[in-house]
Amino acid sequence: MTAANILSATSENIVTAARLVNEGKLVAFPTETVYGLGADATNDEAVASVFSAKARPTFNPLIIHFKDMDAAARAVTFNERAERLAGAIWPGSLTLVLPRRPECEISLLAAAGLDSLAVRVPGDDVALTLLREAGCPLTAPSANRSGDVSPTTAAHVAESLGDAVEVILDGGPSRVGIESAIVDLTDETTVVLRPGAVAMKNIEALAGPVASACAAPCAGPPASGRKASFAARHYTTGLPLRLNVAEAQLGEAFLAFGPDAREGDAAHMLNLSPAGDFREAAANLFSMLHELDSPEYYSIAVMPIPEDGLGRAINDRLRRVAGHS
Ligand code: AMP
Ligand code: MG
């Protein structure tokens, strides 16, 4: 792969990167944990590009990065434990999972359709300057292709992502080098979803007793990029889904894809992408599922979507929603 566009993280280059983010482009940037793949988290198409650049076979919910706690509090509802943790540790390597506000502007795709959101204020000056300049929250999953090790230098990012990213801001090696700890505060019980750069005892001192969502081997600091065991939680619809359906039946809602879609007997049809573009389809997936998931219909029929590129991740999500995996 060709070396991507590495720029040293000067004020001028951060402004350039922020402008690219505002245009819906991808920018890799340093955080204190690892280098993140940044996109405007309120822009569905930009978020779809993040999944496509990482070539992940599935959409997992992303951590959303904010410039400060007030900005995060406009997207999610803080409880007392969250205020104590964020007040003491932010900016820093702790991610909080909290209920999404109804008026939250973050892309539904970024949260994989969930009604909660993982939020963090990173402890790195370049990251914070970029967030302030961009004026929007950013995604920042590790800036590597799926399967590669999380990058802790700009060169790692270039090796793994190459031209898939517009610009890589080089802020030197990551200070911490392992991922943030993730704590779920959506229930009465505080649950550690991923151990990480903040010690469990510090979290307990601030938030009281915590439960771990991980099996025993998860107790120590995680291997870079190791998956925690939260995958069981995912977005579901109230209505049943019928997958790989060419034409909907009477009274069904129809989630179509591509130029050959025919409304037929469908009560209502939405097309993920009339042009058959996977990125557009990914960007529309969760908002269209939300819209069709209405008691006016008795089920949602879904047209076949090719198992190719982002199509694989779309199908993986649809199968989970349908309860097939
Ligand atoms: P990252 O790739 O660093 O953005 O981290 C993403 C990780 O955060 C996941 O793979 C998650 O499942 C976890 N995560 C993000 N959002 C949520 C959420 N709403 N609920 C539970 N876990 C979440
Ligand atoms: Mg990773």
GROMACS .gro file of C-alpha atoms and ligand atoms in nm:
model
  349
    1MET     CA    1   0.000   0.000   0.000
    2THR     CA    2   0.116   0.353  -0.069
    3ALA     CA    3   0.208   0.573   0.225
    4ALA     CA    4  -0.096   0.780   0.301
    5ASN     CA    5  -0.088   1.148   0.362
    6ILE     CA    6   0.095   1.181   0.695
    7LEU     CA    7   0.095   1.538   0.832
    8SER     CA    8   0.263   1.647   1.152
    9ALA     CA    9   0.003   1.764   1.401
   10THR     CA   10   0.066   2.139   1.375
   11SER     CA   11  -0.221   2.381   1.443
   12GLU     CA   12  -0.246   2.449   1.071
   13ASN     CA   13  -0.266   2.080   0.981
   14ILE     CA   14  -0.523   2.016   1.252
   15VAL     CA   15  -0.740   2.288   1.094
   16THR     CA   16  -0.698   2.117   0.756
   17ALA     CA   17  -0.796   1.783   0.909
   18ALA     CA   18  -1.101   1.941   1.074
   19ARG     CA   19  -1.212   2.081   0.740
   20LEU     CA   20  -1.182   1.736   0.581
   21VAL     CA   21  -1.390   1.588   0.864
   22ASN     CA   22  -1.657   1.851   0.798
   23GLU     CA   23  -1.659   1.743   0.433
   24GLY     CA   24  -1.738   1.386   0.541
   25LYS     CA   25  -1.383   1.255   0.491
   26LEU     CA   26  -1.185   1.020   0.715
   27VAL     CA   27  -0.891   1.148   0.918
   28ALA     CA   28  -0.671   0.936   1.144
   29PHE     CA   29  -0.559   1.115   1.458
   30PRO     CA   30  -0.367   1.043   1.774
   31THR     CA   31  -0.541   0.982   2.103
   32GLU     CA   32  -0.358   0.887   2.421
   33THR     CA   33  -0.480   0.526   2.385
   34VAL     CA   34  -0.426   0.437   2.017
   35TYR     CA   35  -0.462   0.619   1.683
   36GLY     CA   36  -0.829   0.665   1.598
   37LEU     CA   37  -1.013   0.662   1.267
   38GLY     CA   38  -1.200   0.991   1.280
   39ALA     CA   39  -1.522   1.078   1.103
   40ASP     CA   40  -1.802   1.323   1.181
   41ALA     CA   41  -2.013   1.102   1.409
   42THR     CA   42  -2.331   1.286   1.304
   43ASN     CA   43  -2.279   1.203   0.935
   44ASP     CA   44  -2.420   0.859   0.843
   45GLU     CA   45  -2.224   0.834   0.518
   46ALA     CA   46  -1.896   0.928   0.685
   47VAL     CA   47  -1.960   0.666   0.954
   48ALA     CA   48  -2.033   0.407   0.683
   49SER     CA   49  -1.691   0.494   0.536
   50VAL     CA   50  -1.530   0.411   0.872
   51PHE     CA   51  -1.671   0.058   0.859
   52SER     CA   52  -1.575   0.024   0.496
   53ALA     CA   53  -1.215   0.144   0.557
   54LYS     CA   54  -1.174  -0.098   0.847
   55ALA     CA   55  -1.326  -0.377   0.633
   56ARG     CA   56  -1.505  -0.516   0.934
   57PRO     CA   57  -1.746  -0.800   0.857
   58THR     CA   58  -1.991  -0.659   1.110
   59PHE     CA   59  -2.112  -0.322   1.242
   60ASN     CA   60  -2.013  -0.293   1.605
   61PRO     CA   61  -2.110   0.020   1.795
   62LEU     CA   62  -1.832   0.281   1.800
   63ILE     CA   63  -1.708   0.498   2.083
   64ILE     CA   64  -1.796   0.863   2.021
   65HIS     CA   65  -1.537   1.124   2.118
   66PHE     CA   66  -1.635   1.469   2.247
   67LYS     CA   67  -1.441   1.787   2.320
   68ASP     CA   68  -1.571   1.807   2.676
   69MET     CA   69  -1.827   1.671   2.918
   70ASP     CA   70  -2.089   1.933   2.829
   71ALA     CA   71  -2.077   1.826   2.466
   72ALA     CA   72  -2.114   1.460   2.570
   73ALA     CA   73  -2.405   1.553   2.798
   74ARG     CA   74  -2.596   1.686   2.496
   75ALA     CA   75  -2.587   1.336   2.342
   76VAL     CA   76  -2.641   1.112   2.646
   77THR     CA   77  -2.799   1.135   2.992
   78PHE     CA   78  -2.546   1.132   3.276
   79ASN     CA   79  -2.630   0.976   3.611
   80GLU     CA   80  -2.443   1.039   3.934
   81ARG     CA   81  -2.190   0.759   3.884
   82ALA     CA   82  -2.117   0.888   3.534
   83GLU     CA   83  -2.065   1.241   3.663
   84ARG     CA   84  -1.820   1.122   3.927
   85LEU     CA   85  -1.624   0.906   3.683
   86ALA     CA   86  -1.613   1.164   3.406
   87GLY     CA   87  -1.541   1.447   3.651
   88ALA     CA   88  -1.238   1.264   3.788
   89ILE     CA   89  -1.100   1.087   3.481
   90TRP     CA   90  -1.188   1.296   3.173
   91PRO     CA   91  -1.010   1.394   2.962
   92GLY     CA   92  -0.884   1.037   2.981
   93SER     CA   93  -0.895   0.670   2.889
   94LEU     CA   94  -1.238   0.580   3.022
   95THR     CA   95  -1.544   0.522   2.803
   96LEU     CA   96  -1.892   0.544   2.953
   97VAL     CA   97  -2.197   0.372   2.805
   98LEU     CA   98  -2.505   0.583   2.881
   99PRO     CA   99  -2.863   0.621   2.753
  100ARG     CA  100  -2.888   0.812   2.429
  101ARG     CA  101  -3.097   1.129   2.446
  102PRO     CA  102  -3.399   1.140   2.213
  103GLU     CA  103  -3.258   1.452   2.047
  104CYS     CA  104  -2.910   1.298   2.010
  105GLU     CA  105  -2.757   1.383   1.673
  106ILE     CA  106  -2.511   1.094   1.656
  107SER     CA  107  -2.556   0.863   1.357
  108LEU     CA  108  -2.764   0.556   1.438
  109LEU     CA  109  -2.513   0.353   1.237
  110ALA     CA  110  -2.232   0.466   1.472
  111ALA     CA  111  -2.422   0.309   1.762
  112ALA     CA  112  -2.536   0.011   1.550
  113GLY     CA  113  -2.895   0.111   1.621
  114LEU     CA  114  -2.866   0.084   2.002
  115ASP     CA  115  -3.046   0.322   2.237
  116SER     CA  116  -2.726   0.365   2.437
  117LEU     CA  117  -2.406   0.537   2.335
  118ALA     CA  118  -2.041   0.488   2.435
  119VAL     CA  119  -1.884   0.831   2.500
  120ARG     CA  120  -1.540   0.960   2.593
  121VAL     CA  121  -1.335   1.279   2.613
  122PRO     CA  122  -0.983   1.177   2.508
  123GLY     CA  123  -0.677   1.285   2.705
  124ASP     CA  124  -0.467   1.407   2.413
  125ASP     CA  125  -0.417   1.768   2.306
  126VAL     CA  126  -0.414   1.695   1.934
  127ALA     CA  127  -0.738   1.497   1.963
  128LEU     CA  128  -0.901   1.773   2.171
  129THR     CA  129  -0.790   2.046   1.931
  130LEU     CA  130  -0.925   1.849   1.637
  131LEU     CA  131  -1.257   1.800   1.817
  132ARG     CA  132  -1.284   2.171   1.891
  133GLU     CA  133  -1.187   2.275   1.537
  134ALA     CA  134  -1.424   2.025   1.374
  135GLY     CA  135  -1.709   2.136   1.600
  136CYS     CA  136  -1.866   1.789   1.592
  137PRO     CA  137  -1.818   1.465   1.785
  138LEU     CA  138  -1.588   1.213   1.617
  139THR     CA  139  -1.577   0.838   1.584
  140ALA     CA  140  -1.235   0.699   1.670
  141PRO     CA  141  -1.216   0.320   1.647
  142SER     CA  142  -0.858   0.202   1.615
  143ALA     CA  143  -0.724   0.321   1.279
  144ASN     CA  144  -0.641  -0.020   1.136
  145ARG     CA  145  -0.801  -0.270   0.903
  146SER     CA  146  -0.995  -0.539   1.084
  147GLY     CA  147  -0.752  -0.809   1.201
  148ASP     CA  148  -0.446  -0.582   1.219
  149VAL     CA  149  -0.300  -0.473   1.551
  150SER     CA  150  -0.418  -0.137   1.691
  151PRO     CA  151  -0.185   0.141   1.569
  152THR     CA  152   0.016   0.346   1.815
  153THR     CA  153   0.208   0.550   1.555
  154ALA     CA  154   0.115   0.731   1.235
  155ALA     CA  155   0.332   0.485   1.040
  156HIS     CA  156   0.125   0.191   1.172
  157VAL     CA  157  -0.188   0.363   1.043
  158ALA     CA  158  -0.033   0.419   0.701
  159GLU     CA  159   0.072   0.053   0.680
  160SER     CA  160  -0.271  -0.075   0.770
  161LEU     CA  161  -0.509   0.175   0.608
  162GLY     CA  162  -0.299   0.331   0.332
  163ASP     CA  163  -0.512   0.550   0.108
  164ALA     CA  164  -0.840   0.455   0.277
  165VAL     CA  165  -0.783   0.758   0.498
  166GLU     CA  166  -0.749   1.111   0.362
  167VAL     CA  167  -0.495   1.238   0.615
  168ILE     CA  168  -0.306   1.095   0.912
  169LEU     CA  169  -0.220   1.351   1.181
  170ASP     CA  170   0.113   1.251   1.331
  171GLY     CA  171   0.134   1.335   1.700
  172GLY     CA  172   0.410   1.088   1.787
  173PRO     CA  173   0.366   0.753   1.960
  174SER     CA  174   0.050   0.703   2.170
  175ARG     CA  175   0.122   0.774   2.536
  176VAL     CA  176  -0.093   0.492   2.676
  177GLY     CA  177  -0.094   0.242   2.392
  178ILE     CA  178  -0.390   0.029   2.500
  179GLU     CA  179  -0.760   0.087   2.449
  180SER     CA  180  -0.985   0.276   2.691
  181ALA     CA  181  -1.168   0.088   2.964
  182ILE     CA  182  -1.542   0.067   2.888
  183VAL     CA  183  -1.798   0.089   3.168
  184ASP     CA  184  -2.171   0.037   3.113
  185LEU     CA  185  -2.376   0.265   3.339
  186THR     CA  186  -2.716   0.215   3.178
  187ASP     CA  187  -2.830  -0.012   3.465
  188GLU     CA  188  -2.814   0.009   3.844
  189THR     CA  189  -2.517  -0.226   3.833
  190THR     CA  190  -2.197  -0.080   3.693
  191VAL     CA  191  -2.055  -0.328   3.443
  192VAL     CA  192  -1.702  -0.324   3.305
  193LEU     CA  193  -1.740  -0.424   2.940
  194ARG     CA  194  -1.373  -0.393   2.856
  195PRO     CA  195  -1.084  -0.356   3.098
  196GLY     CA  196  -0.834  -0.102   2.973
  197ALA     CA  197  -0.610   0.185   3.053
  198VAL     CA  198  -0.791   0.281   3.375
  199ALA     CA  199  -0.757   0.037   3.666
  200MET     CA  200  -1.068  -0.136   3.799
  201LYS     CA  201  -0.990  -0.018   4.155
  202ASN     CA  202  -0.997   0.346   4.042
  203ILE     CA  203  -1.334   0.289   3.881
  204GLU     CA  204  -1.465   0.120   4.197
  205ALA     CA  205  -1.337   0.400   4.419
  206LEU     CA  206  -1.547   0.647   4.219
  207ALA     CA  207  -1.854   0.445   4.118
  208GLY     CA  208  -1.885   0.177   4.386
  209PRO     CA  209  -1.884  -0.199   4.321
  210VAL     CA  210  -1.856  -0.310   3.961
  211ALA     CA  211  -1.945  -0.632   3.784
  212SER     CA  212  -1.737  -0.761   3.498
  213ALA     CA  213  -1.892  -0.866   3.168
  214CYS     CA  214  -1.575  -1.060   3.090
  215ALA     CA  215  -1.486  -1.419   3.169
  216ALA     CA  216  -1.192  -1.477   3.408
  217PRO     CA  217  -0.910  -1.431   3.153
  218CYS     CA  218  -1.041  -1.081   3.090
  219ALA     CA  219  -0.929  -0.960   3.435
  220GLY     CA  220  -0.591  -0.815   3.341
  221PRO     CA  221  -0.523  -0.539   3.092
  222PRO     CA  222  -0.656  -0.645   2.755
  223ALA     CA  223  -0.446  -0.751   2.463
  224SER     CA  224  -0.463  -0.472   2.210
  225GLY     CA  225  -0.788  -0.488   2.022
  226ARG     CA  226  -0.921  -0.790   2.209
  227LYS     CA  227  -1.297  -0.815   2.191
  228ALA     CA  228  -1.500  -0.797   2.509
  229SER     CA  229  -1.806  -1.013   2.559
  230PHE     CA  230  -2.072  -0.749   2.495
  231ALA     CA  231  -2.151  -0.872   2.147
  232ALA     CA  232  -2.470  -1.038   2.272
  233ARG     CA  233  -2.639  -0.701   2.299
  234HIS     CA  234  -2.763  -0.571   1.973
  235TYR     CA  235  -3.038  -0.372   1.816
  236THR     CA  236  -3.365  -0.553   1.750
  237THR     CA  237  -3.692  -0.453   1.588
  238GLY     CA  238  -4.036  -0.515   1.737
  239LEU     CA  239  -4.157  -0.660   1.405
  240PRO     CA  240  -4.024  -0.987   1.266
  241LEU     CA  241  -3.788  -0.961   0.970
  242ARG     CA  242  -3.813  -1.182   0.659
  243LEU     CA  243  -3.480  -1.183   0.479
  244ASN     CA  244  -3.393  -1.243   0.112
  245VAL     CA  245  -3.741  -1.165  -0.012
  246ALA     CA  246  -3.782  -1.051  -0.374
  247GLU     CA  247  -4.128  -0.899  -0.322
  248ALA     CA  248  -4.316  -0.809  -0.007
  249GLN     CA  249  -4.655  -0.956   0.082
  250LEU     CA  250  -4.972  -0.757   0.140
  251GLY     CA  251  -4.943  -0.543   0.453
  252GLU     CA  252  -4.571  -0.588   0.492
  253ALA     CA  253  -4.316  -0.311   0.510
  254PHE     CA  254  -4.044  -0.357   0.250
  255LEU     CA  255  -3.678  -0.272   0.293
  256ALA     CA  256  -3.548  -0.276  -0.062
  257PHE     CA  257  -3.204  -0.251  -0.217
  258GLY     CA  258  -3.095  -0.156  -0.567
  259PRO     CA  259  -3.257  -0.051  -0.893
  260ASP     CA  260  -3.475  -0.364  -0.936
  261ALA     CA  261  -3.691  -0.298  -0.630
  262ARG     CA  262  -4.066  -0.326  -0.690
  263GLU     CA  263  -4.316  -0.205  -0.433
  264GLY     CA  264  -4.573  -0.474  -0.534
  265ASP     CA  265  -4.818  -0.537  -0.250
  266ALA     CA  266  -4.596  -0.376   0.015
  267ALA     CA  267  -4.774  -0.136   0.251
  268HIS     CA  268  -4.466   0.084   0.248
  269MET     CA  269  -4.129   0.055   0.077
  270LEU     CA  270  -3.798   0.222   0.160
  271ASN     CA  271  -3.493   0.163  -0.056
  272LEU     CA  272  -3.157   0.140   0.124
  273SER     CA  273  -2.989   0.251  -0.196
  274PRO     CA  274  -3.173   0.273  -0.529
  275ALA     CA  275  -2.832   0.285  -0.699
  276GLY     CA  276  -2.718  -0.034  -0.522
  277ASP     CA  277  -2.441   0.148  -0.333
  278PHE     CA  278  -2.335  -0.034  -0.015
  279ARG     CA  279  -2.211   0.274   0.164
  280GLU     CA  280  -2.538   0.456   0.111
  281ALA     CA  281  -2.723   0.141   0.220
  282ALA     CA  282  -2.517   0.115   0.541
  283ALA     CA  283  -2.577   0.482   0.614
  284ASN     CA  284  -2.954   0.429   0.584
  285LEU     CA  285  -2.980   0.086   0.747
  286PHE     CA  286  -3.073   0.165   1.107
  287SER     CA  287  -3.280   0.477   1.041
  288MET     CA  288  -3.487   0.291   0.780
  289LEU     CA  289  -3.533  -0.011   1.009
  290HIS     CA  290  -3.654   0.229   1.280
  291GLU     CA  291  -3.898   0.390   1.039
  292LEU     CA  292  -4.041   0.059   0.914
  293ASP     CA  293  -4.063  -0.094   1.261
  294SER     CA  294  -4.419   0.024   1.315
  295PRO     CA  295  -4.734  -0.156   1.433
  296GLU     CA  296  -4.900  -0.047   1.107
  297TYR     CA  297  -4.725  -0.343   0.940
  298TYR     CA  298  -4.707  -0.707   1.041
  299SER     CA  299  -4.349  -0.773   0.936
  300ILE     CA  300  -4.056  -0.624   0.748
  301ALA     CA  301  -3.952  -0.799   0.428
  302VAL     CA  302  -3.592  -0.736   0.323
  303MET     CA  303  -3.460  -0.773  -0.030
  304PRO     CA  304  -3.145  -0.980  -0.086
  305ILE     CA  305  -2.825  -0.779  -0.044
  306PRO     CA  306  -2.508  -0.911  -0.209
  307GLU     CA  307  -2.243  -1.052   0.027
  308ASP     CA  308  -1.977  -0.813  -0.089
  309GLY     CA  309  -1.782  -0.538   0.093
  310LEU     CA  310  -2.010  -0.351   0.334
  311GLY     CA  311  -2.292  -0.578   0.212
  312ARG     CA  312  -2.149  -0.848   0.439
  313ALA     CA  313  -2.175  -0.625   0.744
  314ILE     CA  314  -2.528  -0.521   0.646
  315ASN     CA  315  -2.634  -0.886   0.610
  316ASP     CA  316  -2.468  -0.976   0.939
  317ARG     CA  317  -2.674  -0.708   1.117
  318LEU     CA  318  -2.996  -0.807   0.942
  319ARG     CA  319  -2.945  -1.173   1.039
  320ARG     CA  320  -2.891  -1.070   1.403
  321VAL     CA  321  -3.202  -0.854   1.402
  322ALA     CA  322  -3.397  -1.141   1.244
  323GLY     CA  323  -3.263  -1.371   1.519
  324HIS     CA  324  -3.075  -1.597   1.277
  325SER     CA  325  -2.739  -1.558   1.453
  326AMP     P1  326  -1.386   0.118   1.949
  326AMP     O1  327  -1.367   0.016   1.839
  326AMP     O2  328  -1.262   0.155   2.020
  326AMP     O3  329  -1.467   0.236   1.900
  326AMP     O4  330  -1.468   0.043   2.062
  326AMP     C1  331  -1.587  -0.008   2.035
  326AMP     C2  332  -1.627  -0.092   2.151
  326AMP     O5  333  -1.712  -0.018   2.238
  326AMP     C3  334  -1.711  -0.202   2.101
  326AMP     O6  335  -1.673  -0.299   2.016
  326AMP     C4  336  -1.829  -0.200   2.173
  326AMP     O7  337  -1.916  -0.298   2.162
  326AMP     C5  338  -1.824  -0.095   2.279
  326AMP     N1  339  -1.946  -0.015   2.268
  326AMP     C6  340  -1.965   0.092   2.189
  326AMP     N2  341  -2.090   0.140   2.203
  326AMP     C7  342  -2.152   0.061   2.292
  326AMP     C8  343  -2.283   0.058   2.348
  326AMP     N3  344  -2.376   0.148   2.315
  326AMP     N4  345  -2.311  -0.039   2.435
  326AMP     C9  346  -2.217  -0.130   2.471
  326AMP     N5  347  -2.092  -0.133   2.423
  326AMP    C10  348  -2.059  -0.039   2.334
  327MG      MG  349  -0.914  -0.222   1.723
   0.00000   0.00000   0.00000
